[in-house]
Amino acid sequence: MTFDSQAYAVQLEEKVTRLRDLLAPFGAPEPVVFDSPLKNFRLRAEFRLWREGGDRHYAMFAQDDKRTPILIEEFPIASLRINELMPQLKAAWQASAALSHKLFQVEFLTTLAGDAMITLCYHRPLDEHWHTAASKLAADLNVSIIGRSKGKREVIGQDYVVEHFEVGGRTFSYRQPEGAFTQPNGTVNQKMLNWAYDALGDRTDDLLELYCGNGNFTLPLATRARKALATEISKSSVNAALSNLSENAVDNVTLVRLSAEELTEALNEVRPFRRLQGIDLKSYEFGSVFVDPPRAGMDPDTCELTRRFDNILYISCNPQTLADNIAQLHDTHRISQCAMFDQFPWTHHMESGVLLTRR
């Protein structure tokens, strides 16, 4: 793969044009564009292992062909740390039957701050020989190692990495757990965080956040509001978000493990939820809502819920569902700010952001 800057510029402009065209019916302003490094931008990677020539090799597959492996020695779009670890890990499993026996998948998670974790997946139970070999490997490579077999997980070191992002002149630290979602392009994620922080501005009222994940946006955005209520359905993400709020001394956030749909029911007083016990929803003076939904976008009821707020700050990983949601809200809200974030260079995927304000 070549990393030609001119080819990248052409592809980036194609994405901007696509976003511009999708949002044109709503009178969107020209998007602010945040580009990506051309290579070594991806902080996580997952490889199947493929036997050939008597050894296991890193392998990936084309989307339309799951039978023909693409054998890989290096992965230039991945972080420098992942590319450094790949041959070291391969040499270790080649030299150790305890590490290589029935090993079928490897996952790397790294951070801009230099932390790293490797997950090794096996079709067998993990025994003392594996634990001894994996402990030595973790020490040699200065990483945490997670061993996974059916229904079991062994942790050597920590089951998370720690990332640092600077937003609004403050450095926030984030636990990123193994297996939980994190933004793959750390450089662009920091640009997204700062754009959202600036777009929200200083508020004297309260913030509602849906789909908060590990608190990626929660930490900086909560410092812009009087107080915040954040929701997330994934238990591991909720636990990470609670740790991140505590470690960063962000103490004006209440976090509840509810889906966006459940919170909509709670705010509409359709039914009570035990997980909201002790939380007085009527004490909040919500002026803004922040959403970062999955690729399907917001369901119609959640979309209607956001209409109540003067400001809707929306980060999207799918510009088509973003446009669909804006179409539902366009009669009451207009797009006052717009941005495109190239989280996934060399693919057609992109992240975008809009600030919708009440007409």
GROMACS .gro file of C-alpha atoms in nm:
model
  359
    1MET     CA    1   0.000   0.000   0.000
    2THR     CA    2   0.132   0.344  -0.092
    3PHE     CA    3   0.064   0.649   0.124
    4ASP     CA    4   0.060   0.920  -0.138
    5SER     CA    5  -0.045   1.257   0.005
    6GLN     CA    6  -0.205   1.366  -0.322
    7ALA     CA    7  -0.420   1.051  -0.339
    8TYR     CA    8  -0.519   1.110   0.022
    9ALA     CA    9  -0.620   1.470  -0.052
   10VAL     CA   10  -0.842   1.351  -0.339
   11GLN     CA   11  -1.012   1.090  -0.120
   12LEU     CA   12  -1.059   1.339   0.163
   13GLU     CA   13  -1.227   1.586  -0.071
   14GLU     CA   14  -1.459   1.310  -0.196
   15LYS     CA   15  -1.571   1.249   0.164
   16VAL     CA   16  -1.623   1.619   0.227
   17THR     CA   17  -1.829   1.644  -0.093
   18ARG     CA   18  -2.041   1.348   0.015
   19LEU     CA   19  -2.111   1.504   0.355
   20ARG     CA   20  -2.177   1.844   0.198
   21ASP     CA   21  -2.428   1.692  -0.046
   22LEU     CA   22  -2.608   1.494   0.228
   23LEU     CA   23  -2.649   1.803   0.447
   24ALA     CA   24  -2.719   2.056   0.169
   25PRO     CA   25  -3.102   2.016   0.195
   26PHE     CA   26  -3.077   2.146   0.554
   27GLY     CA   27  -2.876   2.459   0.475
   28ALA     CA   28  -2.566   2.331   0.653
   29PRO     CA   29  -2.264   2.560   0.669
   30GLU     CA   30  -1.940   2.449   0.504
   31PRO     CA   31  -1.791   2.168   0.716
   32VAL     CA   32  -1.468   2.223   0.903
   33VAL     CA   33  -1.236   1.940   0.795
   34PHE     CA   34  -1.006   1.751   1.032
   35ASP     CA   35  -0.763   1.526   0.849
   36SER     CA   36  -0.566   1.222   0.968
   37PRO     CA   37  -0.204   1.113   0.959
   38LEU     CA   38  -0.150   0.910   0.642
   39LYS     CA   39  -0.018   0.607   0.830
   40ASN     CA   40   0.041   0.467   1.182
   41PHE     CA   41  -0.291   0.621   1.289
   42ARG     CA   42  -0.480   0.311   1.402
   43LEU     CA   43  -0.435   0.229   1.771
   44ARG     CA   44  -0.594  -0.115   1.763
   45ALA     CA   45  -0.573  -0.414   1.530
   46GLU     CA   46  -0.706  -0.768   1.520
   47PHE     CA   47  -0.554  -1.057   1.324
   48ARG     CA   48  -0.649  -1.416   1.267
   49LEU     CA   49  -0.355  -1.657   1.257
   50TRP     CA   50  -0.303  -1.876   0.950
   51ARG     CA   51  -0.081  -2.185   0.923
   52GLU     CA   52   0.145  -2.191   0.622
   53GLY     CA   53   0.495  -2.331   0.574
   54GLY     CA   54   0.484  -2.496   0.914
   55ASP     CA   55   0.422  -2.174   1.107
   56ARG     CA   56   0.147  -1.934   1.204
   57HIS     CA   57   0.127  -1.596   1.032
   58TYR     CA   58  -0.079  -1.284   1.092
   59ALA     CA   59  -0.368  -1.286   0.846
   60MET     CA   60  -0.661  -1.074   0.738
   61PHE     CA   61  -0.941  -1.139   0.490
   62ALA     CA   62  -1.118  -0.934   0.228
   63GLN     CA   63  -1.482  -0.861   0.313
   64ASP     CA   64  -1.606  -1.063   0.015
   65ASP     CA   65  -1.364  -1.357   0.059
   66LYS     CA   66  -1.333  -1.518   0.402
   67ARG     CA   67  -1.139  -1.819   0.271
   68THR     CA   68  -0.832  -1.662   0.112
   69PRO     CA   69  -0.598  -1.518   0.377
   70ILE     CA   70  -0.385  -1.210   0.321
   71LEU     CA   71  -0.067  -1.287   0.514
   72ILE     CA   72   0.082  -0.986   0.691
   73GLU     CA   73   0.425  -0.915   0.833
   74GLU     CA   74   0.364  -0.548   0.909
   75PHE     CA   75   0.056  -0.326   0.918
   76PRO     CA   76   0.148   0.032   0.822
   77ILE     CA   77  -0.187   0.189   0.911
   78ALA     CA   78  -0.147   0.062   1.269
   79SER     CA   79   0.048   0.250   1.534
   80LEU     CA   80   0.425   0.234   1.546
   81ARG     CA   81   0.390   0.043   1.875
   82ILE     CA   82   0.177  -0.229   1.711
   83ASN     CA   83   0.426  -0.263   1.426
   84GLU     CA   84   0.707  -0.289   1.681
   85LEU     CA   85   0.522  -0.558   1.878
   86MET     CA   86   0.409  -0.774   1.583
   87PRO     CA   87   0.747  -0.938   1.500
   88GLN     CA   88   0.841  -0.964   1.869
   89LEU     CA   89   0.518  -1.149   1.948
   90LYS     CA   90   0.557  -1.375   1.645
   91ALA     CA   91   0.911  -1.467   1.749
   92ALA     CA   92   0.782  -1.547   2.098
   93TRP     CA   93   0.509  -1.788   1.983
   94GLN     CA   94   0.752  -1.950   1.736
   95ALA     CA   95   0.984  -2.022   2.027
   96SER     CA   96   0.719  -2.141   2.274
   97ALA     CA   97   0.474  -2.429   2.237
   98ALA     CA   98   0.296  -2.301   2.550
   99LEU     CA   99   0.217  -1.977   2.370
  100SER     CA  100   0.148  -2.111   2.022
  101HIS     CA  101  -0.057  -2.429   2.088
  102LYS     CA  102  -0.406  -2.370   1.942
  103LEU     CA  103  -0.354  -1.993   1.927
  104PHE     CA  104  -0.593  -1.863   1.658
  105GLN     CA  105  -0.635  -1.487   1.704
  106VAL     CA  106  -0.433  -1.190   1.828
  107GLU     CA  107  -0.560  -0.841   1.920
  108PHE     CA  108  -0.350  -0.533   1.991
  109LEU     CA  109  -0.466  -0.220   2.174
  110THR     CA  110  -0.227   0.074   2.208
  111THR     CA  111  -0.248   0.442   2.299
  112LEU     CA  112  -0.091   0.770   2.192
  113ALA     CA  113   0.053   0.776   2.543
  114GLY     CA  114   0.252   0.455   2.468
  115ASP     CA  115   0.055   0.198   2.668
  116ALA     CA  116  -0.008  -0.143   2.507
  117MET     CA  117  -0.211  -0.460   2.562
  118ILE     CA  118  -0.215  -0.787   2.367
  119THR     CA  119  -0.504  -1.034   2.373
  120LEU     CA  120  -0.425  -1.396   2.277
  121CYS     CA  121  -0.724  -1.618   2.187
  122TYR     CA  122  -0.706  -1.998   2.210
  123HIS     CA  123  -0.905  -2.308   2.121
  124ARG     CA  124  -0.795  -2.475   2.446
  125PRO     CA  125  -0.791  -2.420   2.822
  126LEU     CA  126  -0.501  -2.211   2.954
  127ASP     CA  127  -0.270  -2.387   3.200
  128GLU     CA  128   0.026  -2.305   3.425
  129HIS     CA  129   0.274  -2.346   3.138
  130TRP     CA  130   0.086  -2.081   2.939
  131HIS     CA  131   0.071  -1.848   3.241
  132THR     CA  132   0.445  -1.878   3.301
  133ALA     CA  133   0.532  -1.814   2.935
  134ALA     CA  134   0.280  -1.528   2.902
  135SER     CA  135   0.406  -1.361   3.221
  136LYS     CA  136   0.762  -1.363   3.087
  137LEU     CA  137   0.639  -1.230   2.752
  138ALA     CA  138   0.449  -0.946   2.921
  139ALA     CA  139   0.762  -0.846   3.112
  140ASP     CA  140   0.987  -0.872   2.804
  141LEU     CA  141   0.756  -0.660   2.586
  142ASN     CA  142   0.640  -0.424   2.864
  143VAL     CA  143   0.273  -0.492   2.788
  144SER     CA  144  -0.033  -0.634   2.956
  145ILE     CA  145  -0.149  -0.969   2.820
  146ILE     CA  146  -0.500  -1.112   2.820
  147GLY     CA  147  -0.545  -1.484   2.752
  148ARG     CA  148  -0.886  -1.592   2.627
  149SER     CA  149  -1.024  -1.942   2.590
  150LYS     CA  150  -1.383  -2.063   2.590
  151GLY     CA  151  -1.557  -1.895   2.883
  152LYS     CA  152  -1.227  -1.804   3.052
  153ARG     CA  153  -1.004  -1.496   3.070
  154GLU     CA  154  -0.657  -1.469   3.224
  155VAL     CA  155  -0.517  -1.120   3.291
  156ILE     CA  156  -0.145  -1.055   3.325
  157GLY     CA  157  -0.091  -0.692   3.418
  158GLN     CA  158  -0.406  -0.485   3.363
  159ASP     CA  159  -0.716  -0.546   3.154
  160TYR     CA  160  -0.706  -0.190   3.019
  161VAL     CA  161  -0.468   0.063   2.868
  162VAL     CA  162  -0.447   0.428   2.970
  163GLU     CA  163  -0.477   0.709   2.717
  164HIS     CA  164  -0.429   1.084   2.757
  165PHE     CA  165  -0.601   1.356   2.555
  166GLU     CA  166  -0.561   1.731   2.587
  167VAL     CA  167  -0.890   1.918   2.554
  168GLY     CA  168  -0.944   2.286   2.619
  169GLY     CA  169  -0.600   2.318   2.776
  170ARG     CA  170  -0.655   2.030   3.022
  171THR     CA  171  -0.517   1.677   3.003
  172PHE     CA  172  -0.768   1.398   3.066
  173SER     CA  173  -0.668   1.036   3.131
  174TYR     CA  174  -0.884   0.747   3.011
  175ARG     CA  175  -0.896   0.380   3.100
  176GLN     CA  176  -0.974   0.187   2.782
  177PRO     CA  177  -1.082  -0.168   2.874
  178GLU     CA  178  -1.005  -0.479   2.674
  179GLY     CA  179  -1.299  -0.567   2.451
  180ALA     CA  180  -1.479  -0.233   2.492
  181PHE     CA  181  -1.524   0.021   2.214
  182THR     CA  182  -1.267   0.298   2.177
  183GLN     CA  183  -1.210   0.538   1.890
  184PRO     CA  184  -0.937   0.372   1.677
  185ASN     CA  185  -0.770   0.690   1.549
  186GLY     CA  186  -0.638   0.870   1.857
  187THR     CA  187  -0.505   1.174   1.675
  188VAL     CA  188  -0.842   1.243   1.512
  189ASN     CA  189  -1.028   1.157   1.832
  190GLN     CA  190  -0.845   1.440   2.009
  191LYS     CA  191  -0.955   1.675   1.729
  192MET     CA  192  -1.315   1.551   1.770
  193LEU     CA  193  -1.305   1.613   2.145
  194ASN     CA  194  -1.178   1.969   2.104
  195TRP     CA  195  -1.433   2.047   1.831
  196ALA     CA  196  -1.719   1.921   2.049
  197TYR     CA  197  -1.584   2.109   2.352
  198ASP     CA  198  -1.571   2.434   2.155
  199ALA     CA  199  -1.909   2.376   1.988
  200LEU     CA  200  -2.088   2.321   2.319
  201GLY     CA  201  -1.932   2.628   2.478
  202ASP     CA  202  -1.969   2.730   2.842
  203ARG     CA  203  -2.316   2.650   2.972
  204THR     CA  204  -2.500   2.758   3.285
  205ASP     CA  205  -2.756   2.476   3.251
  206ASP     CA  206  -2.731   2.096   3.237
  207LEU     CA  207  -2.617   1.842   2.978
  208LEU     CA  208  -2.771   1.508   2.884
  209GLU     CA  209  -2.544   1.257   2.711
  210LEU     CA  210  -2.664   0.940   2.537
  211TYR     CA  211  -2.432   0.652   2.438
  212CYS     CA  212  -2.146   0.778   2.658
  213GLY     CA  213  -1.919   0.471   2.625
  214ASN     CA  214  -1.611   0.493   2.847
  215GLY     CA  215  -1.665   0.867   2.896
  216ASN     CA  216  -1.462   0.973   2.592
  217PHE     CA  217  -1.669   1.290   2.542
  218THR     CA  218  -1.825   1.296   2.890
  219LEU     CA  219  -1.513   1.414   3.073
  220PRO     CA  220  -1.443   1.735   2.878
  221LEU     CA  221  -1.807   1.819   2.799
  222ALA     CA  222  -1.917   1.789   3.162
  223THR     CA  223  -1.670   2.064   3.252
  224ARG     CA  224  -1.872   2.295   3.023
  225ALA     CA  225  -2.206   2.238   3.204
  226ARG     CA  226  -2.350   2.291   3.552
  227LYS     CA  227  -2.405   1.916   3.581
  228ALA     CA  228  -2.455   1.622   3.346
  229LEU     CA  229  -2.656   1.302   3.323
  230ALA     CA  230  -2.493   1.035   3.105
  231THR     CA  231  -2.624   0.697   2.993
  232GLU     CA  232  -2.460   0.383   2.855
  233ILE     CA  233  -2.585   0.024   2.829
  234SER     CA  234  -2.251  -0.167   2.819
  235LYS     CA  235  -2.148  -0.272   3.170
  236SER     CA  236  -1.772  -0.270   3.095
  237SER     CA  237  -1.799   0.078   2.941
  238VAL     CA  238  -1.998   0.206   3.239
  239ASN     CA  239  -1.733   0.073   3.479
  240ALA     CA  240  -1.457   0.238   3.275
  241ALA     CA  241  -1.650   0.566   3.258
  242LEU     CA  242  -1.698   0.567   3.636
  243SER     CA  243  -1.324   0.508   3.686
  244ASN     CA  244  -1.239   0.782   3.438
  245LEU     CA  245  -1.472   1.033   3.605
  246SER     CA  246  -1.318   0.955   3.944
  247GLU     CA  247  -0.956   0.962   3.828
  248ASN     CA  248  -1.008   1.298   3.654
  249ALA     CA  249  -1.202   1.448   3.947
  250VAL     CA  250  -1.502   1.526   3.725
  251ASP     CA  251  -1.767   1.519   3.997
  252ASN     CA  252  -2.073   1.677   3.835
  253VAL     CA  253  -2.180   1.369   3.632
  254THR     CA  254  -2.442   1.110   3.722
  255LEU     CA  255  -2.404   0.798   3.509
  256VAL     CA  256  -2.681   0.540   3.470
  257ARG     CA  257  -2.675   0.208   3.285
  258LEU     CA  258  -2.971   0.259   3.055
  259SER     CA  259  -3.013   0.246   2.681
  260ALA     CA  260  -3.116   0.562   2.500
  261GLU     CA  261  -3.458   0.406   2.444
  262GLU     CA  262  -3.499   0.331   2.816
  263LEU     CA  263  -3.398   0.682   2.917
  264THR     CA  264  -3.653   0.819   2.670
  265GLU     CA  265  -3.919   0.611   2.847
  266ALA     CA  266  -3.800   0.738   3.186
  267LEU     CA  267  -3.806   1.104   3.084
  268ASN     CA  268  -4.150   1.054   2.928
  269GLU     CA  269  -4.261   0.889   3.255
  270VAL     CA  270  -4.372   0.579   3.065
  271ARG     CA  271  -4.236   0.354   3.339
  272PRO     CA  272  -3.997   0.372   3.636
  273PHE     CA  273  -3.650   0.213   3.635
  274ARG     CA  274  -3.480   0.070   3.942
  275ARG     CA  275  -3.145   0.193   3.811
  276LEU     CA  276  -3.276   0.551   3.838
  277GLN     CA  277  -3.368   0.510   4.204
  278GLY     CA  278  -3.246   0.813   4.398
  279ILE     CA  279  -3.201   1.025   4.084
  280ASP     CA  280  -3.442   1.317   4.052
  281LEU     CA  281  -3.475   1.367   3.678
  282LYS     CA  282  -3.690   1.675   3.734
  283SER     CA  283  -3.401   1.849   3.913
  284TYR     CA  284  -3.212   1.880   3.584
  285GLU     CA  285  -3.239   2.191   3.370
  286PHE     CA  286  -3.126   2.039   3.042
  287GLY     CA  287  -3.026   2.290   2.778
  288SER     CA  288  -2.816   2.061   2.559
  289VAL     CA  289  -2.798   1.696   2.461
  290PHE     CA  290  -2.491   1.519   2.324
  291VAL     CA  291  -2.533   1.202   2.118
  292ASP     CA  292  -2.280   0.967   1.959
  293PRO     CA  293  -2.504   0.682   1.842
  294PRO     CA  294  -2.411   0.356   1.664
  295ARG     CA  295  -2.414   0.334   1.284
  296ALA     CA  296  -2.792   0.292   1.275
  297GLY     CA  297  -2.832   0.642   1.420
  298MET     CA  298  -3.099   0.739   1.670
  299ASP     CA  299  -3.430   0.553   1.669
  300PRO     CA  300  -3.734   0.778   1.601
  301ASP     CA  301  -3.837   0.803   1.968
  302THR     CA  302  -3.488   0.903   2.082
  303CYS     CA  303  -3.471   1.150   1.796
  304GLU     CA  304  -3.798   1.302   1.919
  305LEU     CA  305  -3.653   1.319   2.270
  306THR     CA  306  -3.359   1.531   2.150
  307ARG     CA  307  -3.602   1.779   1.996
  308ARG     CA  308  -3.679   1.904   2.350
  309PHE     CA  309  -3.334   2.056   2.385
  310ASP     CA  310  -3.217   2.395   2.258
  311ASN     CA  311  -2.884   2.245   2.146
  312ILE     CA  312  -2.824   1.900   1.996
  313LEU     CA  313  -2.455   1.815   1.961
  314TYR     CA  314  -2.433   1.507   1.738
  315ILE     CA  315  -2.126   1.298   1.647
  316SER     CA  316  -2.197   1.040   1.378
  317CYS     CA  317  -2.008   0.748   1.227
  318ASN     CA  318  -2.262   0.721   0.943
  319PRO     CA  319  -2.344   1.041   0.750
  320GLN     CA  320  -2.652   0.882   0.591
  321THR     CA  321  -2.825   0.808   0.923
  322LEU     CA  322  -2.710   1.150   1.047
  323ALA     CA  323  -2.894   1.308   0.753
  324ASP     CA  324  -3.199   1.090   0.822
  325ASN     CA  325  -3.209   1.206   1.184
  326ILE     CA  326  -3.162   1.572   1.089
  327ALA     CA  327  -3.455   1.539   0.846
  328GLN     CA  328  -3.674   1.446   1.144
  329LEU     CA  329  -3.548   1.747   1.344
  330HIS     CA  330  -3.516   2.007   1.070
  331ASP     CA  331  -3.849   2.177   1.135
  332THR     CA  332  -3.740   2.282   1.486
  333HIS     CA  333  -3.359   2.289   1.464
  334ARG     CA  334  -3.103   2.423   1.217
  335ILE     CA  335  -2.741   2.321   1.162
  336SER     CA  336  -2.525   2.598   1.307
  337GLN     CA  337  -2.191   2.414   1.296
  338CYS     CA  338  -2.065   2.121   1.091
  339ALA     CA  339  -1.742   1.918   1.087
  340MET     CA  340  -1.592   1.617   0.913
  341PHE     CA  341  -1.339   1.398   1.095
  342ASP     CA  342  -1.132   1.151   0.892
  343GLN     CA  343  -1.118   0.873   1.151
  344PHE     CA  344  -1.078   0.606   0.881
  345PRO     CA  345  -0.842   0.721   0.602
  346TRP     CA  346  -0.806   0.496   0.297
  347THR     CA  347  -1.168   0.377   0.343
  348HIS     CA  348  -1.504   0.532   0.255
  349HIS     CA  349  -1.595   0.562   0.625
  350MET     CA  350  -1.591   0.893   0.808
  351GLU     CA  351  -1.708   1.060   1.126
  352SER     CA  352  -1.898   1.385   1.119
  353GLY     CA  353  -2.034   1.630   1.372
  354VAL     CA  354  -2.310   1.888   1.377
  355LEU     CA  355  -2.443   2.134   1.627
  356LEU     CA  356  -2.817   2.176   1.587
  357THR     CA  357  -2.970   2.481   1.752
  358ARG     CA  358  -3.337   2.562   1.803
  359ARG     CA  359  -3.485   2.790   1.539
   0.00000   0.00000   0.00000
